[in-house]
XYZ file of C-alpha atoms in Angstrom:
587
model
C 0.000 0.000 0.000
C 1.238 3.439 -0.879
C 1.588 5.931 1.939
C 0.651 9.599 1.749
C 3.497 10.531 4.074
C 7.157 9.754 3.333
C 10.400 10.642 5.113
C 13.106 12.604 3.292
C 16.875 11.997 3.780
C 17.014 14.540 6.619
C 14.340 12.719 8.562
C 11.671 15.316 7.869
C 8.177 14.091 7.063
C 6.865 15.435 3.770
C 3.533 15.098 2.083
C 3.456 13.121 -1.123
C 1.101 15.553 -2.847
C 1.519 13.956 -6.243
C 0.451 10.555 -4.914
C -2.544 12.070 -3.135
C -3.707 13.705 -6.343
C -3.666 10.482 -8.312
C -7.121 9.429 -9.405
C -8.593 6.072 -8.453
C -8.419 5.063 -12.109
C -4.651 5.670 -12.164
C -4.181 3.618 -8.998
C -6.160 0.720 -10.468
C -4.064 0.856 -13.648
C -0.927 0.619 -11.547
C -2.172 -2.540 -9.770
C -5.118 -4.015 -11.701
C -5.083 -7.599 -10.394
C -7.075 -7.186 -7.110
C -9.689 -4.986 -8.774
C -9.995 -7.363 -11.727
C -10.586 -10.369 -9.482
C -13.275 -8.505 -7.568
C -14.999 -7.241 -10.710
C -15.069 -10.757 -12.208
C -16.668 -12.100 -9.017
C -19.230 -9.273 -9.028
C -20.096 -9.964 -12.672
C -20.658 -13.638 -11.871
C -23.067 -12.707 -9.071
C -24.894 -10.297 -11.391
C -25.112 -12.907 -14.156
C -26.720 -15.434 -11.798
C -29.626 -13.057 -11.134
C -29.449 -10.917 -14.273
C -33.121 -11.329 -15.146
C -34.269 -10.370 -11.653
C -32.003 -7.302 -11.657
C -33.418 -6.143 -15.000
C -36.932 -6.703 -13.680
C -36.092 -4.399 -10.776
C -34.738 -1.813 -13.222
C -37.998 -1.977 -15.176
C -40.055 -1.481 -12.008
C -37.870 1.499 -11.103
C -38.402 2.894 -14.585
C -42.173 2.517 -14.227
C -42.022 4.407 -10.936
C -39.925 7.217 -12.415
C -42.247 7.433 -15.416
C -45.229 7.725 -13.084
C -43.451 10.500 -11.173
C -42.606 12.298 -14.420
C -46.210 12.046 -15.616
C -47.400 13.429 -12.288
C -45.072 16.433 -12.535
C -46.142 17.147 -16.115
C -49.793 17.317 -15.013
C -49.034 20.304 -12.744
C -49.140 22.929 -15.556
C -52.410 21.500 -16.890
C -53.891 21.468 -13.389
C -52.874 25.102 -12.857
C -54.268 25.972 -16.293
C -57.664 24.491 -15.467
C -57.892 26.264 -12.114
C -56.822 29.650 -13.523
C -59.209 29.372 -16.470
C -62.039 28.683 -14.034
C -61.630 32.128 -12.432
C -62.660 33.929 -15.644
C -66.113 33.933 -17.178
C -65.315 34.911 -20.748
C -64.276 32.025 -23.015
C -61.485 33.952 -24.741
C -60.183 35.486 -21.535
C -60.209 32.178 -19.675
C -58.412 30.470 -22.570
C -55.691 33.140 -22.703
C -55.247 33.247 -18.906
C -55.141 29.470 -18.630
C -52.619 29.108 -21.452
C -50.435 31.835 -19.975
C -50.501 30.168 -16.543
C -49.695 26.809 -18.169
C -46.643 28.217 -19.963
C -45.378 30.145 -16.939
C -45.618 27.108 -14.653
C -43.942 24.966 -17.305
C -41.068 27.425 -17.594
C -40.765 27.529 -13.810
C -40.445 23.736 -13.694
C -37.833 23.843 -16.447
C -35.942 26.523 -14.528
C -35.867 24.240 -11.482
C -34.397 21.498 -13.667
C -31.850 23.948 -15.079
C -30.994 25.027 -11.532
C -29.693 21.524 -10.802
C -28.286 20.752 -14.253
C -26.262 23.942 -14.522
C -23.361 22.589 -12.437
C -23.051 19.602 -14.794
C -23.147 21.585 -18.016
C -19.875 21.180 -19.989
C -20.260 24.656 -21.545
C -20.432 27.896 -19.583
C -21.089 31.491 -20.535
C -17.329 32.129 -20.698
C -17.056 29.525 -23.456
C -19.694 31.240 -25.600
C -18.603 34.882 -25.597
C -16.702 37.485 -23.619
C -18.674 39.435 -21.033
C -18.300 41.761 -18.082
C -21.039 40.194 -15.965
C -20.588 39.637 -12.264
C -20.411 36.111 -10.930
C -24.029 36.198 -9.735
C -25.311 37.699 -13.001
C -23.396 35.087 -14.999
C -24.916 32.336 -12.861
C -28.467 33.530 -13.532
C -27.741 34.055 -17.217
C -26.486 30.480 -17.588
C -29.596 29.143 -15.836
C -31.909 31.174 -18.077
C -30.067 30.030 -21.192
C -30.293 26.412 -20.085
C -34.002 26.899 -19.331
C -34.488 28.192 -22.877
C -32.660 25.193 -24.320
C -34.838 22.828 -22.288
C -37.976 24.696 -23.394
C -37.009 24.363 -27.053
C -36.236 20.673 -26.555
C -39.608 20.134 -24.851
C -41.410 21.934 -27.672
C -39.652 19.797 -30.279
C -40.621 16.603 -28.463
C -44.226 17.704 -27.979
C -45.103 19.368 -31.259
C -42.935 17.638 -33.884
C -42.598 14.054 -35.143
C -39.336 13.811 -33.176
C -41.353 13.088 -30.036
C -43.021 10.091 -31.659
C -39.683 8.755 -32.884
C -38.207 9.079 -29.382
C -41.230 7.277 -27.912
C -40.787 4.433 -30.392
C -37.096 4.108 -29.593
C -37.711 4.141 -25.848
C -40.504 1.596 -26.268
C -38.221 -0.670 -28.305
C -35.506 -0.577 -25.659
C -38.044 -1.208 -22.908
C -39.268 -4.249 -24.841
C -35.706 -5.547 -25.136
C -35.081 -5.083 -21.423
C -38.447 -6.694 -20.663
C -37.543 -9.734 -22.768
C -34.178 -10.035 -21.024
C -35.859 -9.703 -17.607
C -37.815 -12.881 -18.370
C -34.594 -14.885 -18.484
C -34.558 -17.552 -15.756
C -32.279 -16.912 -12.803
C -30.632 -19.180 -10.273
C -33.434 -18.653 -7.745
C -36.390 -18.310 -10.116
C -39.477 -20.482 -9.871
C -38.916 -21.691 -13.449
C -35.521 -23.161 -12.560
C -36.566 -24.645 -9.208
C -40.349 -25.173 -9.350
C -42.172 -26.425 -6.262
C -45.790 -26.336 -7.455
C -46.618 -29.800 -8.796
C -48.975 -32.701 -8.260
C -48.759 -36.226 -6.981
C -48.811 -39.227 -9.248
C -50.647 -42.502 -8.755
C -47.365 -44.129 -7.796
C -46.882 -41.653 -4.939
C -44.205 -39.555 -6.610
C -44.375 -35.939 -7.726
C -44.619 -34.419 -11.180
C -43.793 -30.807 -12.083
C -41.463 -30.149 -9.156
C -37.685 -29.729 -9.149
C -36.102 -33.145 -9.763
C -39.416 -34.757 -8.844
C -38.913 -33.847 -5.194
C -41.696 -33.274 -2.715
C -42.835 -29.606 -2.961
C -41.574 -28.688 0.488
C -38.064 -29.885 -0.306
C -38.033 -28.205 -3.720
C -39.109 -24.957 -2.030
C -36.513 -25.454 0.727
C -33.735 -25.737 -1.871
C -34.810 -22.504 -3.572
C -35.237 -20.787 -0.214
C -31.737 -21.832 0.872
C -30.208 -20.686 -2.425
C -31.751 -17.247 -1.949
C -30.022 -16.760 1.389
C -26.752 -18.239 0.180
C -26.766 -15.875 -2.783
C -27.673 -12.860 -0.620
C -24.945 -13.700 1.884
C -22.429 -14.139 -0.958
C -23.347 -10.662 -2.299
C -22.899 -9.161 1.170
C -19.529 -10.845 1.672
C -18.336 -9.836 -1.795
C -19.368 -6.222 -1.216
C -17.384 -6.221 2.026
C -14.449 -7.760 0.178
C -14.683 -4.924 -2.367
C -14.336 -2.373 0.422
C -11.295 -4.211 1.778
C -9.755 -4.410 -1.705
C -10.108 -0.652 -2.035
C -8.770 -0.030 1.462
C -5.775 -2.352 1.165
C -4.745 -1.700 -2.437
C -6.117 1.572 -3.754
C -6.632 3.969 -0.894
C -3.866 6.546 -0.591
C -4.053 6.866 3.193
C -3.167 4.148 5.671
C -5.886 5.350 8.014
C -9.062 7.401 7.798
C -11.728 8.172 10.421
C -13.986 5.709 8.611
C -11.718 2.878 9.810
C -12.482 3.692 13.435
C -16.187 3.959 12.615
C -16.203 0.499 11.029
C -14.169 -0.956 13.901
C -16.561 0.431 16.516
C -19.570 -0.911 14.626
C -18.025 -4.373 14.254
C -17.643 -4.501 18.039
C -21.174 -3.198 18.657
C -23.156 -6.434 19.086
C -26.518 -4.699 19.428
C -25.897 -2.877 16.158
C -24.776 -6.120 14.490
C -28.007 -7.757 15.617
C -29.907 -4.900 14.001
C -27.867 -5.246 10.812
C -28.637 -8.985 10.712
C -32.393 -8.387 11.115
C -32.498 -5.539 8.578
C -30.460 -7.598 6.113
C -32.966 -10.435 6.436
C -35.871 -8.035 5.973
C -34.339 -6.529 2.825
C -33.570 -9.967 1.358
C -37.133 -11.099 2.065
C -38.444 -8.044 0.219
C -36.066 -8.162 -2.755
C -36.444 -11.915 -3.309
C -40.150 -12.138 -2.478
C -41.037 -14.044 -5.701
C -38.352 -16.665 -5.019
C -39.060 -17.010 -1.293
C -42.814 -17.412 -1.773
C -44.080 -20.981 -2.225
C -46.825 -19.711 -4.564
C -46.503 -16.682 -6.847
C -48.312 -13.513 -5.798
C -49.756 -12.786 -9.244
C -51.603 -16.086 -9.540
C -52.219 -16.564 -5.829
C -53.216 -13.074 -4.595
C -53.764 -10.578 -7.417
C -55.401 -12.738 -10.110
C -56.342 -16.106 -8.544
C -59.289 -16.545 -10.907
C -57.095 -16.281 -14.006
C -54.464 -18.885 -13.116
C -54.724 -22.641 -12.842
C -52.612 -25.510 -11.565
C -52.833 -29.278 -11.596
C -53.869 -31.359 -8.614
C -54.165 -35.109 -8.092
C -57.713 -35.950 -6.970
C -57.515 -39.017 -4.757
C -61.253 -39.770 -5.073
C -61.244 -39.965 -8.864
C -57.626 -41.034 -9.143
C -57.020 -38.456 -11.864
C -55.075 -35.258 -12.269
C -57.514 -32.330 -12.443
C -57.036 -28.645 -13.252
C -57.984 -26.247 -10.463
C -58.054 -22.451 -10.291
C -56.171 -20.834 -7.432
C -59.349 -18.959 -6.473
C -61.209 -22.231 -5.893
C -58.277 -23.736 -4.016
C -58.061 -20.657 -1.786
C -61.742 -20.979 -0.842
C -61.201 -24.500 0.488
C -57.855 -23.752 2.198
C -58.897 -20.968 4.566
C -57.624 -20.820 8.147
C -60.652 -19.703 10.155
C -60.592 -21.922 13.285
C -63.140 -24.279 11.701
C -60.324 -25.340 9.404
C -56.675 -24.484 9.952
C -53.789 -24.876 7.533
C -50.998 -24.280 10.019
C -47.272 -23.738 9.562
C -45.189 -26.373 7.793
C -48.103 -28.160 6.129
C -49.872 -28.654 2.796
C -53.261 -27.208 2.009
C -56.117 -29.279 0.653
C -54.691 -29.093 -2.860
C -51.111 -30.156 -2.093
C -49.776 -26.589 -2.224
C -46.925 -26.231 0.242
C -47.561 -23.620 2.951
C -44.444 -23.127 5.151
C -46.224 -20.644 7.449
C -49.794 -21.798 6.909
C -52.601 -19.923 5.172
C -54.544 -16.716 5.789
C -58.312 -16.449 6.394
C -58.670 -16.052 2.613
C -56.752 -19.286 1.962
C -53.619 -17.610 0.642
C -50.055 -18.390 1.635
C -48.893 -16.585 4.772
C -45.284 -16.572 3.591
C -46.264 -15.049 0.224
C -48.168 -12.323 2.066
C -45.269 -11.680 4.440
C -42.654 -11.591 1.664
C -44.563 -9.223 -0.605
C -45.760 -7.291 2.446
C -42.109 -6.769 3.348
C -41.557 -5.350 -0.141
C -44.517 -3.008 0.326
C -43.252 -1.807 3.709
C -39.699 -1.349 2.432
C -40.758 0.723 -0.593
C -43.029 2.933 1.513
C -40.460 3.383 4.291
C -37.595 4.235 1.937
C -39.781 6.612 -0.086
C -41.107 8.368 3.023
C -37.648 8.704 4.558
C -36.255 9.931 1.243
C -38.914 12.637 1.033
C -38.459 13.590 4.684
C -34.667 13.688 4.409
C -34.769 15.790 1.234
C -37.073 18.364 2.828
C -35.280 18.364 6.201
C -31.763 18.686 4.752
C -32.783 21.418 2.316
C -34.535 23.485 4.977
C -31.820 22.929 7.584
C -29.117 24.169 5.204
C -31.207 27.151 4.115
C -32.100 28.176 7.677
C -28.533 27.696 8.892
C -27.049 29.704 6.023
C -29.534 32.575 5.741
C -31.082 32.571 9.250
C -33.451 35.498 9.839
C -36.947 35.394 8.379
C -36.652 32.020 6.645
C -35.585 30.419 9.939
C -38.601 31.917 11.732
C -41.003 30.753 9.005
C -39.661 27.170 9.033
C -39.783 27.052 12.846
C -43.416 28.195 12.786
C -44.294 25.654 10.083
C -42.535 22.753 11.817
C -44.062 23.592 15.202
C -47.495 23.673 13.617
C -47.054 20.206 12.100
C -45.479 18.735 15.244
C -48.345 20.060 17.398
C -50.641 17.564 15.659
C -49.991 13.891 16.561
C -48.396 12.210 13.566
C -50.899 9.345 13.377
C -53.863 11.740 13.503
C -52.324 14.020 10.869
C -51.641 11.082 8.542
C -55.153 9.694 9.025
C -56.751 13.068 8.215
C -54.779 13.523 4.998
C -55.326 9.908 3.894
C -59.077 10.126 4.355
C -59.277 13.329 2.275
C -57.261 11.923 -0.635
C -58.786 8.434 -0.601
C -62.377 9.665 -0.491
C -61.752 12.049 -3.376
C -60.352 9.251 -5.563
C -57.129 11.167 -6.203
C -54.692 9.608 -8.671
C -52.005 9.498 -5.979
C -54.084 6.889 -4.135
C -53.864 4.414 -7.025
C -50.222 3.112 -7.038
C -49.687 0.193 -4.662
C -53.334 0.593 -3.540
C -52.476 3.721 -1.590
C -48.804 2.998 -0.907
C -47.428 6.009 -2.783
C -49.901 8.368 -1.118
C -48.997 6.936 2.283
C -45.265 7.441 1.616
C -45.790 11.093 0.635
C -48.009 11.783 3.645
C -45.561 10.143 6.064
C -42.659 12.096 4.575
C -44.667 15.283 5.114
C -45.537 14.320 8.688
C -42.028 13.330 9.806
C -39.756 15.916 8.183
C -40.184 18.490 11.020
C -38.720 16.111 13.601
C -35.753 15.316 11.408
C -35.244 19.011 10.609
C -35.179 19.906 14.299
C -32.685 17.082 14.920
C -30.161 18.290 12.326
C -30.782 22.035 12.700
C -28.225 22.313 15.522
C -25.382 20.626 13.623
C -26.253 22.706 10.540
C -26.021 25.935 12.541
C -22.659 24.838 13.957
C -21.259 24.043 10.510
C -22.492 27.385 9.133
C -20.260 29.197 11.644
C -17.084 27.295 10.759
C -14.095 29.080 9.263
C -14.080 27.127 6.018
C -17.628 28.312 5.278
C -16.536 31.936 5.823
C -13.537 31.310 3.592
C -15.773 29.932 0.837
C -17.961 33.042 1.067
C -14.867 35.228 0.833
C -13.699 33.442 -2.321
C -17.080 34.168 -3.943
C -18.597 30.703 -4.044
C -22.357 30.626 -4.548
C -24.604 29.833 -1.557
C -25.745 26.620 -3.245
C -22.180 25.377 -3.707
C -21.288 26.323 -0.138
C -24.258 24.417 1.254
C -23.686 21.432 -1.030
C -19.895 21.102 -0.742
C -18.967 22.606 2.618
C -22.027 22.101 4.855
C -24.034 19.065 3.737
C -21.211 16.475 4.115
C -20.809 17.343 7.791
C -24.405 16.550 8.704
C -24.652 13.279 6.752
C -23.758 11.173 9.784
C -26.712 12.654 11.675
C -28.944 11.959 8.683
C -27.875 8.302 8.653
C -28.636 7.918 12.358
C -32.062 9.542 12.326
C -33.083 7.939 9.029
C -32.321 4.429 10.325
C -34.313 5.132 13.486
C -37.191 6.624 11.526
C -37.488 3.644 9.175
C -38.724 1.414 11.986
C -41.221 4.029 13.076
C -42.643 4.344 9.570
C -42.976 0.576 9.172
C -44.981 0.258 12.388
C -47.079 3.319 11.430
C -47.948 1.759 8.063
C -48.895 -1.469 9.830
C -51.065 0.423 12.343
C -52.890 2.327 9.587
C -53.510 -0.854 7.595
C -54.754 -2.518 10.772
C -57.285 0.317 11.108
C -58.289 0.029 7.454
C -56.744 3.370 6.427
C -53.431 2.214 4.969
C -52.799 -0.197 2.107
C -55.986 -1.509 0.517
C -56.468 -5.021 -0.828
C -55.127 -6.902 -2.677
C -51.634 -5.452 -2.052
C -50.144 -7.505 0.839
C -49.416 -5.651 4.077
C -48.485 -6.953 7.529
C -50.851 -4.789 9.587
C -53.886 -5.989 7.633
C -52.853 -9.595 8.316
C -52.994 -8.907 12.051
C -56.446 -7.388 11.632
C -57.681 -10.370 9.615
C -56.398 -12.864 12.163
C -57.252 -11.142 15.439
C -60.643 -12.908 15.730
C -58.887 -16.284 15.556
C -56.314 -15.676 18.296
C -58.109 -17.884 20.786
C -58.448 -20.786 18.336
C -56.333 -23.010 16.145
C -55.629 -20.279 13.551
C -53.583 -18.217 15.983
C -50.607 -18.248 13.612
C -52.082 -15.514 11.372
C -51.808 -12.639 13.857
C -48.958 -14.119 15.877
C -46.461 -14.549 13.059
C -47.320 -11.149 11.544
C -46.996 -9.394 14.912
C -43.653 -11.053 15.632
C -42.338 -10.003 12.215
C -43.348 -6.359 12.744
C -41.870 -6.226 16.239
C -38.623 -7.885 15.113
C -38.108 -5.609 12.097
C -38.810 -2.426 14.063
C -36.470 -3.618 16.810
C -33.837 -4.372 14.164
C -33.987 -0.891 12.646
C -33.768 0.728 16.082
C -30.799 -1.475 16.999
C -29.090 -0.621 13.707
C -29.671 3.069 14.362
C -28.134 2.746 17.831
C -25.134 0.956 16.354
C -24.594 3.591 13.664
C -24.917 6.366 16.251
C -22.350 4.829 18.598
C -20.006 4.019 15.704
C -20.125 7.459 14.101
C -19.931 9.438 17.331
C -19.490 7.442 20.564
C -20.042 10.576 22.645
C -23.174 11.703 20.779
C -26.204 12.554 22.890
C -29.125 12.022 20.557
C -32.657 12.310 21.822
C -35.666 10.209 20.981
C -37.235 12.573 18.506
C -36.741 10.241 15.587
C -37.344 6.935 17.264
C -40.143 4.625 16.381
C -42.257 5.805 19.180
C -41.819 9.447 18.370
C -44.767 11.641 17.741
C -45.215 14.157 15.002
C -41.510 14.684 14.728
């Protein structure tokens, strides 16, 4: 390993500035073997689940497209509302069109605001000028806004837009075809849904094994693969640290060492890792697919050996679910088959569906909502904390008033009020994930004040540091100062509070679904499972509520433990309150 400090002949310690300035690419070129070995291993892991990874990319693309479509409806919505204020047809048309164009340009300016720093061409490259730094900055943003407006007009009002749509559609079709490729843990490679034969064997399962053993093999491969990815990612960090990092030691080394010795944090990491794997590999972990078993049971069939007739018959999943319900009168408990030889590792629900399928896809639902809500809350909290710390004054007072107003209302009550308004009105935000997107947005809105208050103090401290004053003196823009010189120093606090808040959001989503205000059917959700099984707690079907409740409690405990571990690893002397814990209120 190369050192950043070297001794000269006189015994003086000098800084090897040239070595420090070397890029990572140059260091890899100098010693490519360790990096090459790691990259080859990573490519092998990707190839084993290539189809599943592409399927995730497609789902992400669908989500981004939905977000883009939602943003593009804002000008039309403003246009309709403005036009409604005027009685004359001509006047309303002109006012609405003007409002539409102004809002559209404002949105494009916001895009240009963020893209300007990544533009390869500046105003200095176009022509000579005597503009001040601030005037040049605004001029470049306005020019970029104009370019974006012209590009949008070309896409909307010329055949170019149709050609681009065709090209994008073609590439999406290619990626969709590749996403259908079987993977190591796919149900096509290791099927477990089959039927018995007259001789007592099994047909349609992996290697003719009994369904429970075929499922167990696929289940084990999922965890082996996930653990291999985790180990290989850790090996990648060690390869970088041992072969390509310029410094022998960084503060991150002490952070990692403290976390590795923090057993409570490691327990949390283990639980959260299991939760994430369950969510990401839900189709492989489930004994029966969600599409045919939960979403469209009346449109999918499977074969079953009828012992009375001695023949193999075709049965719809909907019919099989009706006769496999766990309702105390009949119970399909854990580690058993239902009445149609479908393997149920955790039993069935009151609707006759697989508990494990519900829990796996419910974990995916909870993870998407929690990450989205925390992402929204973090974005708002970080932006406002940097703005209030940098500018202070009136903007600080306004944000304090706004946050205090939101915090004064209990978070659960605030979320319930907003959900009822949007759901009853049939708003388009309530459609994705049967209310999941709406719930994520509402939770992000409800929890950002607590996170903002938690990081406001560190932001104010950073704003008073000497390097921030030096950056102001050298004429850097406020945005660059906040992004480069302030934001990195509050990221550790963001990590701590975000990890603690994730558990709180998961239990809030479960509570709302339990009350019938969260995720609607048929999208799986853990809280609704508890509600469906609570009337059977005193009978034989106690597993429905018990297993779901244990899963919720364990995952929330895991996130809180992980947050404690990150806090103690990042700053052992930190004194962080409970404002962002799972049991926190509006903040």
